[in-house]
Amino acid sequence: MQTNNNCIVIFGASGDLTHRKLIPALYNLFKFGRLNKFSVLGVARSELNDETFREKMREALLETEETTPETLDAFCSHLYYQAVNTSDAADYAKLVPRLEELHTKYQTNGNTLYYMSTPPSLYGVIPECLAAHGLNEEKDGWKRIIVEKPFGYDEKTAQELDVQIHRFFEEHQIYRIDHYLGKETVQNLLVLRFSNGLFEPLWNRNYIDYVEITGAEAIGVEERGGYYDGSGAMRDMFQNHLLQVLAMVAMEPPAIINANSMRDEVAKVMHSLRPLTQDDVEHNLVLGQYTAAEIDGKEVKGYLQEKGVPANSRTETFMALRCEIENWRWAGVPFYVRTGKRLPARVTEIVIHFKTTPHPVFSQNAPENKLIIRIQPDEAISMRFGLKKPGAGFEAKEVSMDFRYADLADEQVLTAYERLLLDAMKGDATLFARTDAVHAAWKFVQPILDYKEAGGRVHEYEAGTWGPVAAEKLIAKSGRVWRKPSGKMKKKV
Ligand code: BG6
């Protein structure tokens, strides 16, 4: 039987992700009684000890979580720390007695979840160093390893990384985390699609005109200029988060709900993306970079002025793409996907635009039927359709039927990291990216990488706007326009 009793070993324990996301997620799981027998062993180069590590984590939790001193003390008593030079295999010997001691103390039977929250350069090194001490072997309890994004830098490096990790961990032990899959509303998309007879017959090229997917952020690159500049919107958001969301919109129903069946369908979508041609990257892709502007009376830096960004950088902070899926369900239906930093709002949403009636009887400008699935913030689903404007005549106007997640106030919704950490402990890989899908996604975006490499155009856009004008023109070619959502899903967005 699967159990979530285990020791969680976090590599990169002094880093940002650990105190911003991982420790708060574990804290909440503990607070809500989802963790029973467990310990957390922080590992990094810094010379901390159990006490100083606990103190740091306590401070981080006090900043972000609602807590009581008792719960905080109880949780922190499960935290431990071991300083290790993470690129030196010999130094990992220190982990052996530490893990033995923790497994005995918490009766966790050798079950160990390793979390690589480190720079990607260590993703190949850590598994090898663990294996040097037999810490990957499953003879005494399961051993799993979570790999943070980015999984590779392109198709070739992703394959190399797989080869490196597979030398020491089998595929069933590897959990490639994409936190978008842990978002409740992304999963809800599957339930919406596959448990409602209402949508299923319409969910195809016969009734859907086009699909729009937006992952917009209002913030800039903040303190992460150094990392971001080597990544850009394409690698940071599109290749992983947004393609996973697209796969959820487009996939076929899985035969059963289990990790393999679900991930088979995701992989099929990735494989069915129509390969991008030279013409596509030149005409169906827009890359952009934000420039300085004043937003709400405040001066906002341009990307080139951000800390850690070279003054001549050509890294894109925005991208928009028109792509297609070559299968029976979607042939000929364009998917317009865009993402960017320093846009007017933080909003992730999917808009399914249905075809109009064959002939407009009541009004030349009959409203479009749309299904808006708001992933964040203010999670909601809104159906838009036309009804008669009160008064004389038969003029139609757009109205909406809305469901908001906040209305289910009693439900305790797990955050993405809470959900995914719990799933990894339970051995459920359904919401983790599988190697074949990751490779197919890299293969699909390779022409974009090549285009960038060859000096492809990066347009400027003013911070606080919806990206370069070229992105408007891209969608306007087919007579369509991007939605301009606000961050709030009010009665009418
Ligand atoms: C991360 C990216 O993976 O996702 C960040 O590295 C981005 O650049 C973040 O800001 C967005 O996540 P969320 O959950 O805030 O939409």
XYZ file of C-alpha atoms and ligand atoms in Angstrom:
509
model
C 0.000 0.000 0.000
C 1.241 3.525 -0.768
C 1.976 5.658 2.238
C 3.039 9.261 2.569
C 5.150 8.520 5.645
C 8.592 9.560 4.542
C 11.631 11.771 4.882
C 11.668 14.685 2.425
C 15.187 15.705 1.505
C 15.326 19.180 -0.036
C 18.482 19.975 -1.996
C 18.839 23.744 -2.295
C 17.373 24.225 1.180
C 18.780 27.720 1.569
C 17.241 28.853 -1.717
C 14.244 30.931 -2.571
C 11.878 28.138 -3.647
C 12.377 26.280 -0.371
C 11.212 29.053 1.918
C 8.709 30.626 -0.498
C 6.903 27.501 -1.687
C 8.099 24.145 -0.366
C 8.206 24.750 3.383
C 4.877 26.664 3.379
C 3.300 23.825 1.371
C 4.599 21.199 3.801
C 3.512 23.355 6.714
C -0.047 23.545 5.417
C -0.196 19.829 4.709
C 0.921 19.285 8.309
C -1.548 21.819 9.686
C -4.449 20.160 7.873
C -3.448 16.715 9.103
C -2.254 15.448 5.716
C 1.197 14.495 7.017
C 1.644 11.953 9.684
C 5.050 10.396 10.179
C 7.510 12.600 8.354
C 10.700 14.596 8.612
C 12.256 17.221 6.346
C 16.008 17.253 5.853
C 17.281 20.473 4.298
C 20.519 20.081 2.387
C 22.733 22.831 0.966
C 26.290 24.111 1.112
C 25.582 26.807 3.729
C 26.865 25.942 7.187
C 23.536 25.854 9.008
C 22.460 23.382 11.664
C 19.037 22.060 12.669
C 18.381 25.011 14.962
C 19.425 27.787 12.572
C 17.543 26.137 9.696
C 14.414 25.907 11.845
C 14.771 29.543 12.793
C 14.998 30.630 9.147
C 11.987 28.543 8.133
C 10.012 29.787 11.111
C 10.640 33.383 10.010
C 9.569 32.573 6.469
C 6.375 30.918 7.679
C 5.517 33.790 9.969
C 5.668 36.104 6.984
C 3.279 34.167 4.801
C 1.136 31.767 6.807
C -1.605 32.074 9.359
C -0.237 30.137 12.256
C -0.239 29.576 15.993
C 2.949 29.174 18.060
C 1.968 25.580 18.939
C 1.462 24.467 15.332
C 4.589 26.284 14.236
C 6.685 24.625 16.965
C 5.185 21.242 16.249
C 5.942 21.562 12.523
C 9.455 22.981 12.989
C 10.386 20.076 15.248
C 10.215 17.898 12.088
C 12.842 20.044 10.290
C 16.523 19.083 10.141
C 19.527 20.312 8.226
C 22.714 18.818 6.852
C 25.439 20.901 5.184
C 26.784 19.058 2.122
C 28.949 20.113 -0.773
C 26.353 19.068 -3.324
C 28.782 18.536 -6.181
C 31.125 16.280 -4.195
C 29.999 12.636 -4.105
C 32.184 11.835 -1.078
C 30.420 14.485 0.991
C 27.079 12.719 0.502
C 28.341 10.100 2.971
C 27.097 12.519 5.643
C 23.542 11.859 4.499
C 23.671 8.128 5.249
C 23.656 8.238 9.074
C 21.377 11.307 9.026
C 18.737 9.508 7.000
C 19.045 6.334 9.072
C 18.520 8.334 12.236
C 15.455 10.138 10.828
C 13.854 7.008 9.396
C 14.243 5.272 12.745
C 12.986 8.231 14.748
C 9.875 8.789 12.580
C 9.349 5.134 11.584
C 9.359 6.035 7.928
C 10.736 2.686 6.703
C 13.381 4.159 4.434
C 10.816 5.992 2.254
C 12.611 9.032 0.870
C 11.505 11.862 -1.389
C 14.390 13.877 -2.820
C 13.544 17.340 -4.092
C 16.052 19.033 -6.389
C 15.376 22.700 -5.744
C 18.819 23.641 -7.016
C 20.291 25.265 -10.107
C 19.703 22.920 -13.084
C 23.447 22.305 -13.391
C 23.085 19.957 -10.390
C 20.191 17.880 -11.791
C 22.577 15.354 -13.303
C 25.046 15.490 -10.400
C 22.776 14.887 -7.394
C 21.355 11.518 -8.602
C 24.868 10.261 -9.283
C 26.151 11.353 -5.857
C 23.147 9.765 -4.128
C 23.742 6.536 -6.011
C 27.389 6.513 -4.918
C 26.059 5.748 -1.417
C 23.166 3.510 -2.445
C 20.678 6.246 -1.530
C 18.700 5.609 -4.729
C 18.047 1.927 -3.978
C 14.543 0.810 -3.144
C 15.339 -2.317 -1.173
C 14.412 -0.558 2.070
C 11.479 1.724 1.182
C 10.724 3.759 -1.915
C 13.034 6.446 -3.259
C 11.630 9.185 -5.505
C 13.186 12.270 -6.953
C 11.413 15.501 -7.895
C 13.014 17.560 -10.642
C 12.134 21.251 -10.867
C 11.744 23.117 -14.125
C 13.616 23.710 -16.437
C 13.929 20.120 -17.568
C 16.679 20.736 -20.095
C 17.427 23.804 -22.115
C 16.381 22.401 -25.456
C 15.562 19.009 -26.945
C 19.148 17.794 -26.893
C 19.933 18.803 -23.302
C 16.592 17.397 -22.100
C 17.562 14.054 -23.616
C 21.001 14.205 -22.074
C 19.514 14.992 -18.689
C 17.174 12.032 -18.987
C 20.088 9.752 -19.775
C 21.984 11.065 -16.740
C 19.081 10.655 -14.311
C 17.992 7.302 -15.763
C 21.413 5.871 -14.962
C 20.475 6.015 -11.280
C 16.693 6.396 -11.041
C 14.062 4.552 -13.032
C 11.289 6.469 -14.756
C 8.743 5.435 -12.088
C 10.947 7.145 -9.473
C 11.229 10.460 -11.367
C 8.672 13.238 -10.788
C 9.096 16.217 -13.151
C 7.160 18.966 -11.489
C 5.185 21.555 -13.446
C 3.306 23.546 -10.848
C 0.593 24.524 -13.340
C -0.640 20.936 -13.266
C -1.095 21.268 -9.516
C -3.502 24.178 -9.897
C -7.015 23.146 -8.961
C -8.580 24.924 -11.935
C -6.283 23.204 -14.429
C -7.469 19.849 -13.104
C -11.015 21.106 -13.083
C -10.742 21.555 -16.806
C -10.650 17.771 -17.133
C -13.694 17.313 -14.940
C -15.534 20.062 -16.807
C -14.762 18.418 -20.125
C -15.159 14.762 -19.296
C -18.042 14.713 -16.856
C -20.466 16.976 -18.707
C -22.409 15.653 -21.649
C -23.157 19.271 -22.456
C -19.650 20.146 -23.610
C -18.306 16.904 -25.012
C -20.276 16.925 -28.318
C -19.204 20.531 -28.964
C -15.531 20.127 -28.087
C -14.114 19.784 -31.588
C -13.484 21.441 -34.934
C -17.169 21.315 -35.919
C -18.214 23.791 -33.239
C -15.081 25.507 -32.005
C -13.757 28.394 -34.037
C -10.526 28.981 -32.157
C -8.941 28.669 -28.739
C -7.098 31.413 -26.903
C -4.734 30.712 -24.014
C -3.250 33.593 -22.032
C -0.667 33.445 -19.265
C -0.176 37.093 -18.374
C 1.816 38.510 -15.503
C 1.828 42.086 -14.268
C 5.212 41.765 -12.579
C 8.552 42.089 -14.351
C 11.497 39.764 -13.826
C 12.074 41.137 -10.311
C 15.221 39.712 -8.702
C 15.494 36.863 -11.213
C 17.032 38.757 -14.135
C 20.116 36.530 -14.158
C 18.111 33.315 -14.484
C 15.438 34.780 -16.732
C 17.820 36.164 -19.278
C 19.043 32.678 -20.123
C 15.483 31.459 -20.349
C 12.947 33.960 -21.727
C 9.175 33.610 -21.964
C 9.434 30.650 -24.300
C 11.420 28.442 -21.940
C 10.076 29.925 -18.723
C 6.336 29.676 -19.402
C 5.455 28.400 -22.849
C 7.380 25.150 -23.327
C 6.119 23.797 -20.015
C 3.185 25.500 -18.265
C 1.228 26.727 -21.275
C 1.782 23.664 -23.436
C 0.578 21.518 -20.532
C -2.544 23.671 -20.254
C -3.052 23.407 -24.011
C -2.767 19.631 -23.732
C -5.497 19.580 -21.077
C -7.789 21.575 -23.361
C -7.083 19.380 -26.362
C -6.533 15.832 -25.051
C -8.821 12.885 -25.637
C -10.549 11.342 -22.627
C -8.163 8.946 -20.885
C -9.195 5.290 -20.821
C -9.005 5.377 -17.031
C -7.812 8.002 -14.572
C -4.351 6.868 -13.744
C -0.905 8.262 -14.326
C -0.115 6.335 -17.472
C -3.432 6.663 -19.170
C -3.642 10.409 -18.532
C -0.085 11.044 -19.565
C -0.517 8.951 -22.723
C -3.175 11.419 -23.828
C -1.051 14.451 -22.947
C 1.864 13.003 -24.911
C -0.421 12.364 -27.899
C -1.354 16.059 -28.008
C 2.304 17.105 -27.848
C 3.084 14.724 -30.701
C 0.161 16.039 -32.748
C 1.191 19.694 -32.634
C 1.778 20.689 -36.227
C 5.529 21.218 -36.617
C 6.379 24.890 -36.971
C 7.734 25.805 -40.375
C 10.006 28.670 -41.316
C 6.896 30.509 -42.460
C 5.251 29.937 -39.035
C 8.129 31.345 -37.040
C 8.254 34.344 -39.338
C 4.510 35.016 -39.532
C 2.734 33.192 -36.710
C 5.112 34.021 -33.892
C 5.720 37.328 -32.138
C 8.457 37.850 -29.582
C 8.607 40.981 -27.459
C 10.574 42.704 -24.730
C 9.155 45.323 -22.350
C 10.458 48.853 -22.226
C 10.239 51.382 -19.391
C 6.915 53.077 -18.715
C 4.880 54.750 -16.056
C 2.217 52.505 -14.539
C -0.272 53.967 -12.069
C 1.951 56.970 -11.607
C 5.036 54.845 -10.877
C 8.132 54.580 -13.065
C 8.683 50.980 -14.130
C 12.023 49.806 -15.500
C 12.414 48.360 -18.943
C 13.736 44.790 -19.196
C 17.202 45.985 -20.232
C 17.489 48.047 -17.055
C 16.589 45.132 -14.752
C 19.232 43.764 -12.378
C 21.225 40.895 -13.881
C 20.142 41.606 -17.468
C 22.855 42.485 -20.020
C 22.243 45.872 -21.626
C 22.126 44.330 -25.106
C 19.948 41.334 -24.225
C 17.553 40.016 -26.882
C 15.683 37.767 -24.474
C 11.931 37.825 -25.018
C 9.642 38.672 -22.107
C 6.564 38.144 -24.299
C 5.579 35.639 -26.908
C 2.454 34.988 -28.923
C 2.011 32.038 -31.236
C -0.657 30.665 -33.539
C -0.388 26.900 -33.671
C -2.490 23.933 -34.718
C -3.048 20.365 -33.663
C -3.101 17.797 -36.417
C -5.692 15.263 -35.396
C -9.333 14.529 -36.152
C -10.699 16.552 -33.267
C -8.783 19.740 -33.938
C -7.747 19.858 -37.591
C -7.941 23.461 -38.798
C -8.712 25.025 -35.385
C -6.109 27.667 -34.498
C -4.789 27.846 -30.953
C -3.553 31.331 -30.105
C -1.258 31.246 -27.097
C 0.424 34.240 -25.482
C 2.395 34.901 -22.360
C 4.354 37.830 -21.050
C 5.667 39.811 -18.144
C 4.680 43.394 -17.397
C 1.290 43.055 -19.045
C -1.703 44.963 -17.652
C -2.890 42.173 -15.320
C -1.964 38.866 -13.750
C -4.362 36.485 -15.377
C -4.232 32.980 -16.770
C -7.238 31.956 -18.794
C -8.475 29.796 -21.606
C -11.157 31.047 -23.951
C -13.020 28.609 -26.143
C -14.588 30.592 -28.973
C -17.497 28.722 -30.524
C -18.554 29.173 -34.103
C -21.411 31.570 -34.739
C -24.799 30.521 -36.043
C -24.806 29.822 -39.786
C -26.812 32.943 -40.485
C -27.391 35.942 -38.158
C -31.170 36.273 -37.938
C -31.514 39.008 -35.335
C -28.496 41.210 -35.596
C -25.486 41.663 -37.800
C -23.285 41.726 -34.693
C -24.631 38.658 -32.944
C -22.549 37.919 -29.824
C -20.052 35.108 -30.016
C -20.531 32.116 -27.750
C -17.488 31.753 -25.530
C -16.502 29.640 -22.596
C -13.975 31.457 -20.435
C -12.042 29.306 -18.030
C -10.207 31.514 -15.572
C -7.312 29.611 -14.034
C -6.082 32.442 -11.829
C -6.633 34.650 -9.995
C -10.262 34.641 -8.996
C -10.820 31.171 -10.469
C -14.038 30.985 -12.425
C -15.879 29.646 -15.425
C -18.018 31.957 -17.461
C -20.304 31.084 -20.356
C -21.090 33.938 -22.735
C -24.036 33.937 -25.054
C -26.520 36.292 -26.674
C -29.940 37.280 -25.370
C -32.422 39.874 -26.407
C -31.819 43.455 -25.390
C -34.946 44.593 -23.548
C -37.185 46.894 -25.511
C -38.373 47.116 -29.047
C -36.863 45.015 -31.808
C -34.702 41.902 -31.585
C -31.249 43.168 -30.922
C -29.025 40.615 -29.223
C -26.553 41.432 -26.468
C -23.907 39.350 -24.740
C -24.786 38.019 -21.281
C -22.914 35.663 -19.027
C -23.513 32.743 -16.697
C -20.733 32.578 -14.153
C -19.421 30.117 -11.642
C -16.775 31.301 -9.201
C -14.602 29.017 -7.146
C -14.787 31.371 -4.196
C -18.454 30.408 -3.908
C -17.329 26.980 -2.734
C -15.943 28.683 0.354
C -16.147 25.580 2.542
C -13.824 23.519 0.410
C -10.208 23.439 1.435
C -8.379 23.806 -1.872
C -4.748 22.685 -1.870
C -2.247 25.017 -3.504
C -0.270 23.645 -6.434
C 2.811 22.731 -4.391
C 0.738 21.202 -1.590
C -1.116 19.007 -4.039
C 1.966 17.948 -5.985
C 4.118 17.223 -2.944
C 1.353 15.094 -1.496
C 0.904 13.234 -4.791
C 4.636 12.523 -5.026
C 4.625 11.160 -1.475
C 1.676 8.946 -2.363
C 3.369 7.765 -5.537
C 0.792 9.288 -7.860
C 2.534 10.708 -10.928
C -0.639 11.690 -12.810
C 0.053 15.412 -12.505
C 3.765 15.217 -13.286
C 5.242 15.601 -16.754
C 6.378 12.364 -18.386
C 9.600 12.163 -20.325
C 8.024 11.567 -23.763
C 5.732 14.598 -23.441
C 8.603 16.811 -22.284
C 10.698 15.768 -25.278
C 7.836 16.277 -27.705
C 7.275 19.767 -26.264
C 10.950 20.624 -26.764
C 10.845 19.247 -30.285
C 7.861 21.435 -31.068
C 9.522 24.624 -29.804
C 12.931 23.938 -31.348
C 12.176 26.048 -34.487
C 11.407 28.978 -32.158
C 14.730 28.487 -30.402
C 16.474 28.329 -33.765
C 14.694 31.471 -34.916
C 15.833 33.322 -31.774
C 19.352 31.999 -32.172
C 19.463 33.190 -35.770
C 18.621 36.748 -34.661
C 14.824 36.627 -35.204
C 13.007 39.849 -34.458
C 12.169 40.818 -30.869
C 9.630 43.669 -30.825
C 9.454 46.254 -28.081
C 6.330 46.844 -26.020
C 5.727 49.349 -23.296
C 5.430 47.884 -19.802
C 1.770 47.754 -18.797
C 0.428 47.096 -22.302
C -0.789 43.854 -23.903
C 2.470 43.261 -25.758
C 3.770 44.401 -29.135
C 1.381 45.707 -31.775
C 2.613 42.824 -33.922
C 0.755 40.429 -31.592
C -2.509 42.236 -32.358
C -1.741 42.018 -36.047
C -0.980 38.319 -35.761
C -4.477 37.450 -34.579
C -6.125 40.175 -36.682
C -4.961 38.416 -39.859
C -7.901 36.058 -39.412
C -10.270 38.837 -38.323
C -10.006 37.943 -34.632
C -8.881 39.904 -31.563
C -7.269 38.904 -28.277
C -9.411 39.209 -25.212
C -8.172 41.891 -22.849
C -9.088 40.376 -19.504
C -8.812 42.222 -16.246
C -7.286 40.488 -13.237
C -10.715 40.252 -11.618
C -13.494 37.942 -12.711
C -16.294 40.280 -11.786
C -19.838 39.865 -12.974
C -18.662 40.969 -16.371
C -14.967 40.866 -17.268
C 7.388 30.038 -12.948
C 8.207 30.992 -13.789
O 7.571 28.724 -13.371
O 6.016 30.393 -13.065
C 7.978 32.415 -13.354
O 9.575 30.658 -13.671
C 6.512 32.745 -13.376
O 8.691 33.332 -14.177
C 5.730 31.697 -12.608
O 6.345 34.016 -12.766
C 4.239 31.901 -12.759
O 3.573 31.062 -11.889
P 2.158 31.449 -11.304
O 1.731 30.241 -10.541
O 2.360 32.665 -10.457
O 1.311 31.730 -12.488
